[in-house]
mmCIF file of C-alpha atoms in Angstrom:
data_model
loop_
_atom_site.group_PDB
_atom_site.id
_atom_site.type_symbol
_atom_site.label_atom_id
_atom_site.label_comp_id
_atom_site.label_asym_id
_atom_site.label_seq_id
_atom_site.Cartn_x
_atom_site.Cartn_y
_atom_site.Cartn_z
ATOM 1 C CA UNK A 1 -4.297 -4.670 43.188
ATOM 2 C CA UNK A 2 -5.068 -2.173 40.433
ATOM 3 C CA UNK A 3 -3.709 1.321 40.848
ATOM 4 C CA UNK A 4 -4.873 4.509 39.187
ATOM 5 C CA UNK A 5 -3.450 7.964 38.666
ATOM 6 C CA UNK A 6 -5.292 11.172 39.491
ATOM 7 C CA UNK A 7 -3.690 14.600 39.264
ATOM 8 C CA UNK A 8 -4.568 17.468 41.588
ATOM 9 C CA UNK A 9 -7.088 18.812 39.057
ATOM 10 C CA UNK A 10 -9.407 15.883 39.920
ATOM 11 C CA UNK A 11 -9.130 14.331 36.479
ATOM 12 C CA UNK A 12 -10.493 10.888 35.681
ATOM 13 C CA UNK A 13 -8.660 7.777 36.857
ATOM 14 C CA UNK A 14 -6.778 5.340 34.629
ATOM 15 C CA UNK A 15 -6.419 1.691 35.463
ATOM 16 C CA UNK A 16 -2.956 0.192 35.711
ATOM 17 C CA UNK A 17 -4.228 -3.364 35.138
ATOM 18 C CA UNK A 18 -2.335 -4.649 32.112
ATOM 19 C CA UNK A 19 0.016 -7.501 31.166
ATOM 20 C CA UNK A 20 2.552 -4.898 29.980
ATOM 21 C CA UNK A 21 5.685 -4.063 32.023
ATOM 22 C CA UNK A 22 5.136 -1.477 34.754
ATOM 23 C CA UNK A 23 7.091 1.288 33.025
ATOM 24 C CA UNK A 24 5.025 0.752 29.843
ATOM 25 C CA UNK A 25 1.788 1.065 31.844
ATOM 26 C CA UNK A 26 2.991 4.343 33.311
ATOM 27 C CA UNK A 27 3.787 5.588 29.783
ATOM 28 C CA UNK A 28 0.299 4.581 28.627
ATOM 29 C CA UNK A 29 -1.315 6.492 31.493
ATOM 30 C CA UNK A 30 0.679 9.641 30.787
ATOM 31 C CA UNK A 31 0.002 9.473 27.047
ATOM 32 C CA UNK A 32 -3.718 8.984 27.692
ATOM 33 C CA UNK A 33 -3.691 12.157 29.783
ATOM 34 C CA UNK A 34 -1.943 14.034 26.963
ATOM 35 C CA UNK A 35 -4.098 12.669 24.125
ATOM 36 C CA UNK A 36 -7.318 13.334 26.002
ATOM 37 C CA UNK A 37 -6.336 16.966 26.472
ATOM 38 C CA UNK A 38 -6.263 16.650 30.256
ATOM 39 C CA UNK A 39 -2.587 17.639 30.184
ATOM 40 C CA UNK A 40 -2.056 20.416 27.650
ATOM 41 C CA UNK A 41 1.182 21.319 25.822
ATOM 42 C CA UNK A 42 3.665 23.186 28.049
ATOM 43 C CA UNK A 43 1.806 22.177 31.231
ATOM 44 C CA UNK A 44 3.871 20.702 34.046
ATOM 45 C CA UNK A 45 3.278 17.032 34.818
ATOM 46 C CA UNK A 46 3.394 15.580 38.355
ATOM 47 C CA UNK A 47 6.902 15.099 39.732
ATOM 48 C CA UNK A 48 8.530 11.681 40.081
ATOM 49 C CA UNK A 49 7.685 11.710 43.803
ATOM 50 C CA UNK A 50 4.043 12.574 43.099
ATOM 51 C CA UNK A 51 3.751 9.866 40.460
ATOM 52 C CA UNK A 52 5.425 7.379 42.793
ATOM 53 C CA UNK A 53 2.855 8.091 45.527
ATOM 54 C CA UNK A 54 -0.082 8.045 43.112
ATOM 55 C CA UNK A 55 0.866 4.807 41.367
ATOM 56 C CA UNK A 56 2.698 2.866 44.035
ATOM 57 C CA UNK A 57 5.508 1.834 41.677
ATOM 58 C CA UNK A 58 9.250 2.289 42.096
ATOM 59 C CA UNK A 59 11.125 5.500 41.334
ATOM 60 C CA UNK A 60 13.178 3.551 38.769
ATOM 61 C CA UNK A 61 9.977 2.629 36.924
ATOM 62 C CA UNK A 62 8.741 6.226 36.929
ATOM 63 C CA UNK A 63 12.127 7.502 35.794
ATOM 64 C CA UNK A 64 12.300 5.058 32.888
ATOM 65 C CA UNK A 65 8.789 5.969 31.711
ATOM 66 C CA UNK A 66 9.524 9.705 31.813
ATOM 67 C CA UNK A 67 12.911 9.226 30.165
ATOM 68 C CA UNK A 68 11.483 7.216 27.254
ATOM 69 C CA UNK A 69 8.623 9.667 26.716
ATOM 70 C CA UNK A 70 11.168 12.474 26.624
ATOM 71 C CA UNK A 71 13.262 10.633 24.016
ATOM 72 C CA UNK A 72 10.090 9.988 21.992
ATOM 73 C CA UNK A 73 9.292 13.711 22.042
ATOM 74 C CA UNK A 74 6.111 13.608 24.153
ATOM 75 C CA UNK A 75 7.680 15.266 27.212
ATOM 76 C CA UNK A 76 10.340 17.882 27.833
ATOM 77 C CA UNK A 77 12.458 17.583 31.004
ATOM 78 C CA UNK A 78 14.160 20.710 32.346
ATOM 79 C CA UNK A 79 16.740 20.089 35.039
ATOM 80 C CA UNK A 80 15.829 21.804 38.282
ATOM 81 C CA UNK A 81 12.452 22.917 36.922
ATOM 82 C CA UNK A 82 10.415 19.806 36.133
ATOM 83 C CA UNK A 83 8.845 17.805 33.319
ATOM 84 C CA UNK A 84 6.431 19.372 30.838
ATOM 85 C CA UNK A 85 4.135 18.201 28.045
ATOM 86 C CA UNK A 86 5.890 18.847 24.731
ATOM 87 C CA UNK A 87 4.402 20.937 21.950
ATOM 88 C CA UNK A 88 3.063 18.665 19.181
ATOM 89 C CA UNK A 89 5.580 18.326 16.356
ATOM 90 C CA UNK A 90 4.868 20.056 13.105
ATOM 91 C CA UNK A 91 4.728 17.851 10.051
ATOM 92 C CA UNK A 92 5.528 18.015 6.376
ATOM 93 C CA UNK A 93 4.054 15.990 3.541
ATOM 94 C CA UNK A 94 6.408 13.261 2.382
ATOM 95 C CA UNK A 95 4.997 12.475 -1.071
ATOM 96 C CA UNK A 96 3.506 15.861 -1.948
ATOM 97 C CA UNK A 97 5.179 19.250 -2.271
ATOM 98 C CA UNK A 98 3.558 22.019 -0.228
ATOM 99 C CA UNK A 99 4.292 25.538 0.902
ATOM 100 C CA UNK A 100 5.678 25.356 4.454
ATOM 101 C CA UNK A 101 4.104 28.731 5.256
ATOM 102 C CA UNK A 102 0.657 27.293 4.494
ATOM 103 C CA UNK A 103 1.372 24.159 6.567
ATOM 104 C CA UNK A 104 2.341 26.285 9.571
ATOM 105 C CA UNK A 105 -0.607 28.673 9.200
ATOM 106 C CA UNK A 106 -3.000 25.708 8.835
ATOM 107 C CA UNK A 107 -1.981 24.695 12.365
ATOM 108 C CA UNK A 108 -3.000 28.136 13.580
ATOM 109 C CA UNK A 109 0.627 29.166 14.112
ATOM 110 C CA UNK A 110 2.627 32.163 12.917
ATOM 111 C CA UNK A 111 5.099 31.762 10.065
ATOM 112 C CA UNK A 112 8.153 33.948 9.563
ATOM 113 C CA UNK A 113 10.855 33.657 6.912
ATOM 114 C CA UNK A 114 14.425 34.873 7.489
ATOM 115 C CA UNK A 115 16.639 35.399 4.430
ATOM 116 C CA UNK A 116 20.267 34.344 4.998
ATOM 117 C CA UNK A 117 21.655 34.190 1.434
ATOM 118 C CA UNK A 118 20.341 35.495 -1.895
ATOM 119 C CA UNK A 119 22.939 35.550 -4.676
ATOM 120 C CA UNK A 120 24.016 34.362 -8.086
ATOM 121 C CA UNK A 121 25.948 31.152 -7.671
ATOM 122 C CA UNK A 122 29.527 31.022 -8.975
ATOM 123 C CA UNK A 123 30.427 28.097 -11.225
ATOM 124 C CA UNK A 124 33.083 26.812 -8.802
ATOM 125 C CA UNK A 125 30.473 26.323 -6.024
ATOM 126 C CA UNK A 126 28.272 23.891 -7.949
ATOM 127 C CA UNK A 127 29.879 20.845 -6.357
ATOM 128 C CA UNK A 128 27.914 21.582 -3.154
ATOM 129 C CA UNK A 129 24.516 21.185 -4.830
ATOM 130 C CA UNK A 130 22.250 18.308 -3.710
ATOM 131 C CA UNK A 131 21.690 17.223 -7.349
ATOM 132 C CA UNK A 132 23.570 17.954 -10.586
ATOM 133 C CA UNK A 133 21.662 20.244 -12.960
ATOM 134 C CA UNK A 134 22.950 19.364 -16.405
ATOM 135 C CA UNK A 135 22.616 22.025 -19.072
ATOM 136 C CA UNK A 136 21.744 24.861 -16.662
ATOM 137 C CA UNK A 137 24.061 27.779 -17.411
ATOM 138 C CA UNK A 138 23.238 30.304 -14.646
ATOM 139 C CA UNK A 139 22.071 29.502 -11.141
ATOM 140 C CA UNK A 140 20.669 31.584 -8.333
ATOM 141 C CA UNK A 141 21.291 30.489 -4.752
ATOM 142 C CA UNK A 142 19.155 31.221 -1.688
ATOM 143 C CA UNK A 143 19.122 30.134 1.942
ATOM 144 C CA UNK A 144 16.145 30.983 4.134
ATOM 145 C CA UNK A 145 15.089 29.830 7.588
ATOM 146 C CA UNK A 146 11.409 29.200 8.295
ATOM 147 C CA UNK A 147 10.156 29.894 11.827
ATOM 148 C CA UNK A 148 6.998 28.563 13.480
ATOM 149 C CA UNK A 149 5.855 30.725 16.390
ATOM 150 C CA UNK A 150 9.372 32.125 16.590
ATOM 151 C CA UNK A 151 11.119 28.726 16.557
ATOM 152 C CA UNK A 152 13.248 27.731 13.527
ATOM 153 C CA UNK A 153 11.826 24.563 11.944
ATOM 154 C CA UNK A 154 13.392 24.403 8.472
ATOM 155 C CA UNK A 155 16.397 25.596 6.505
ATOM 156 C CA UNK A 156 15.468 25.871 2.839
ATOM 157 C CA UNK A 157 18.472 26.091 0.503
ATOM 158 C CA UNK A 158 17.620 26.449 -3.185
ATOM 159 C CA UNK A 159 19.569 26.371 -6.426
ATOM 160 C CA UNK A 160 17.351 27.929 -9.118
ATOM 161 C CA UNK A 161 17.654 27.924 -12.899
ATOM 162 C CA UNK A 162 18.047 31.598 -13.846
ATOM 163 C CA UNK A 163 16.377 31.017 -17.215
ATOM 164 C CA UNK A 164 13.194 29.823 -15.494
ATOM 165 C CA UNK A 165 13.182 32.539 -12.815
ATOM 166 C CA UNK A 166 15.218 35.510 -14.106
ATOM 167 C CA UNK A 167 13.879 37.898 -11.412
ATOM 168 C CA UNK A 168 14.505 35.488 -8.508
ATOM 169 C CA UNK A 169 17.104 37.708 -6.826
ATOM 170 C CA UNK A 170 14.735 40.693 -6.824
ATOM 171 C CA UNK A 171 12.061 38.935 -4.711
ATOM 172 C CA UNK A 172 11.330 39.703 -1.061
ATOM 173 C CA UNK A 173 11.236 36.227 0.472
ATOM 174 C CA UNK A 174 10.205 37.586 3.870
ATOM 175 C CA UNK A 175 6.788 38.187 2.270
ATOM 176 C CA UNK A 176 6.483 35.229 -0.114
ATOM 177 C CA UNK A 177 8.350 31.931 0.209
ATOM 178 C CA UNK A 178 10.682 30.779 -2.589
ATOM 179 C CA UNK A 179 8.360 27.803 -3.147
ATOM 180 C CA UNK A 180 5.254 30.002 -3.538
ATOM 181 C CA UNK A 181 7.058 32.311 -5.972
ATOM 182 C CA UNK A 182 8.412 29.471 -8.111
ATOM 183 C CA UNK A 183 5.175 27.459 -8.205
ATOM 184 C CA UNK A 184 3.307 30.516 -9.468
ATOM 185 C CA UNK A 185 5.984 31.343 -12.029
ATOM 186 C CA UNK A 186 6.561 27.803 -13.276
ATOM 187 C CA UNK A 187 3.998 25.190 -12.114
ATOM 188 C CA UNK A 188 5.697 21.867 -11.418
ATOM 189 C CA UNK A 189 5.290 18.977 -13.808
ATOM 190 C CA UNK A 190 7.732 16.518 -12.219
ATOM 191 C CA UNK A 191 9.840 16.089 -9.120
ATOM 192 C CA UNK A 192 12.022 13.694 -7.195
ATOM 193 C CA UNK A 193 13.392 13.685 -3.681
ATOM 194 C CA UNK A 194 15.595 11.740 -1.293
ATOM 195 C CA UNK A 195 15.034 11.663 2.485
ATOM 196 C CA UNK A 196 17.952 11.113 4.857
ATOM 197 C CA UNK A 197 18.794 11.324 8.547
ATOM 198 C CA UNK A 198 21.812 13.550 9.149
ATOM 199 C CA UNK A 199 23.731 15.595 11.684
ATOM 200 C CA UNK A 200 23.413 19.206 10.565
ATOM 201 C CA UNK A 201 26.494 21.253 9.730
ATOM 202 C CA UNK A 202 27.793 23.616 12.393
ATOM 203 C CA UNK A 203 26.369 26.696 10.660
ATOM 204 C CA UNK A 204 23.002 24.956 10.220
ATOM 205 C CA UNK A 205 22.872 24.068 13.922
ATOM 206 C CA UNK A 206 23.343 27.735 14.720
ATOM 207 C CA UNK A 207 20.530 28.755 12.353
ATOM 208 C CA UNK A 208 18.193 26.088 13.759
ATOM 209 C CA UNK A 209 19.237 26.828 17.348
ATOM 210 C CA UNK A 210 19.999 23.177 18.077
ATOM 211 C CA UNK A 211 22.925 21.308 19.624
ATOM 212 C CA UNK A 212 25.785 20.221 17.371
ATOM 213 C CA UNK A 213 24.895 16.535 17.094
ATOM 214 C CA UNK A 214 21.108 16.680 17.255
ATOM 215 C CA UNK A 215 19.633 14.427 14.520
ATOM 216 C CA UNK A 216 17.968 16.199 11.601
ATOM 217 C CA UNK A 217 15.858 15.217 8.601
ATOM 218 C CA UNK A 218 17.234 16.159 5.193
ATOM 219 C CA UNK A 219 15.169 16.246 2.013
ATOM 220 C CA UNK A 220 17.071 16.663 -1.251
ATOM 221 C CA UNK A 221 14.598 17.659 -3.960
ATOM 222 C CA UNK A 222 14.792 18.319 -7.712
ATOM 223 C CA UNK A 223 11.893 19.709 -9.774
ATOM 224 C CA UNK A 224 10.882 20.350 -13.379
ATOM 225 C CA UNK A 225 8.307 22.574 -15.082
ATOM 226 C CA UNK A 226 7.186 22.936 -18.684
ATOM 227 C CA UNK A 227 10.038 25.427 -19.133
ATOM 228 C CA UNK A 228 12.608 22.808 -18.092
ATOM 229 C CA UNK A 229 14.504 22.164 -14.873
ATOM 230 C CA UNK A 230 13.433 24.599 -12.170
ATOM 231 C CA UNK A 231 16.287 23.644 -9.856
ATOM 232 C CA UNK A 232 16.974 21.692 -6.711
ATOM 233 C CA UNK A 233 16.672 22.215 -2.972
ATOM 234 C CA UNK A 234 18.149 21.060 0.298
ATOM 235 C CA UNK A 235 15.631 21.153 3.172
ATOM 236 C CA UNK A 236 16.851 20.545 6.743
ATOM 237 C CA UNK A 237 14.441 19.952 9.645
ATOM 238 C CA UNK A 238 15.371 19.468 13.332
ATOM 239 C CA UNK A 239 14.304 15.913 14.144
ATOM 240 C CA UNK A 240 12.927 16.981 17.527
ATOM 241 C CA UNK A 241 10.552 19.529 15.986
ATOM 242 C CA UNK A 242 9.301 17.973 12.777
ATOM 243 C CA UNK A 243 8.044 14.749 11.280
ATOM 244 C CA UNK A 244 7.245 13.666 7.745
ATOM 245 C CA UNK A 245 3.884 12.170 6.826
ATOM 246 C CA UNK A 246 2.623 10.366 3.762
ATOM 247 C CA UNK A 247 -0.087 7.952 2.664
ATOM 248 C CA UNK A 248 -0.784 5.778 -0.326
ATOM 249 C CA UNK A 249 -3.588 3.641 -1.656
ATOM 250 C CA UNK A 250 -7.298 4.399 -1.699
#
């Protein structure tokens, strides 16, 4: 016999008739509620007991569906409080280089930039750079944290050719991002990047306000302009808050 789920807001019913396993059907029903806008971000979803009564499936089935949706980032479970619809993840372009402030503002969210480090880089520290920069004599080093609606979503660490951007250390990066400043000063002609999955360093976890072993996305990027090598960057995103997107072909 087909079952359907209806929440206490008298929303439309969803059929459970499907050849898929029961837990997968429950996931489909919940995701349909979320995608349709019936269950909005940060709203509390029915409890396991409520879902059990509505669907007539076992508690183990309900638990597995909620657990997998939480791992996938669609739900957030708070012990002793309940289960909530997760905020949609922000995204960054994979094959194009954009200003993160513009990406955040395009989603209708507030961007804030926090400056952690802004200095001339000593020669002995160059071994920590994400790419070697042959022939670059002086380097400036910056670390900033980008926040979306008050939540840290990216650490941007840059190593900048001082010959290309001699006034880099005099900029106020709380008002303009390093990317926006550099792209205006020296429009990019070429770039390369490497994407990796990592566990952030202890200091980075603190800046991103994440647990020590939470997976993160790392982009190592190197860019050139007509003036020569602009520099390289190390961008760290919490995996639970960001995704990378890209497309190709016509």
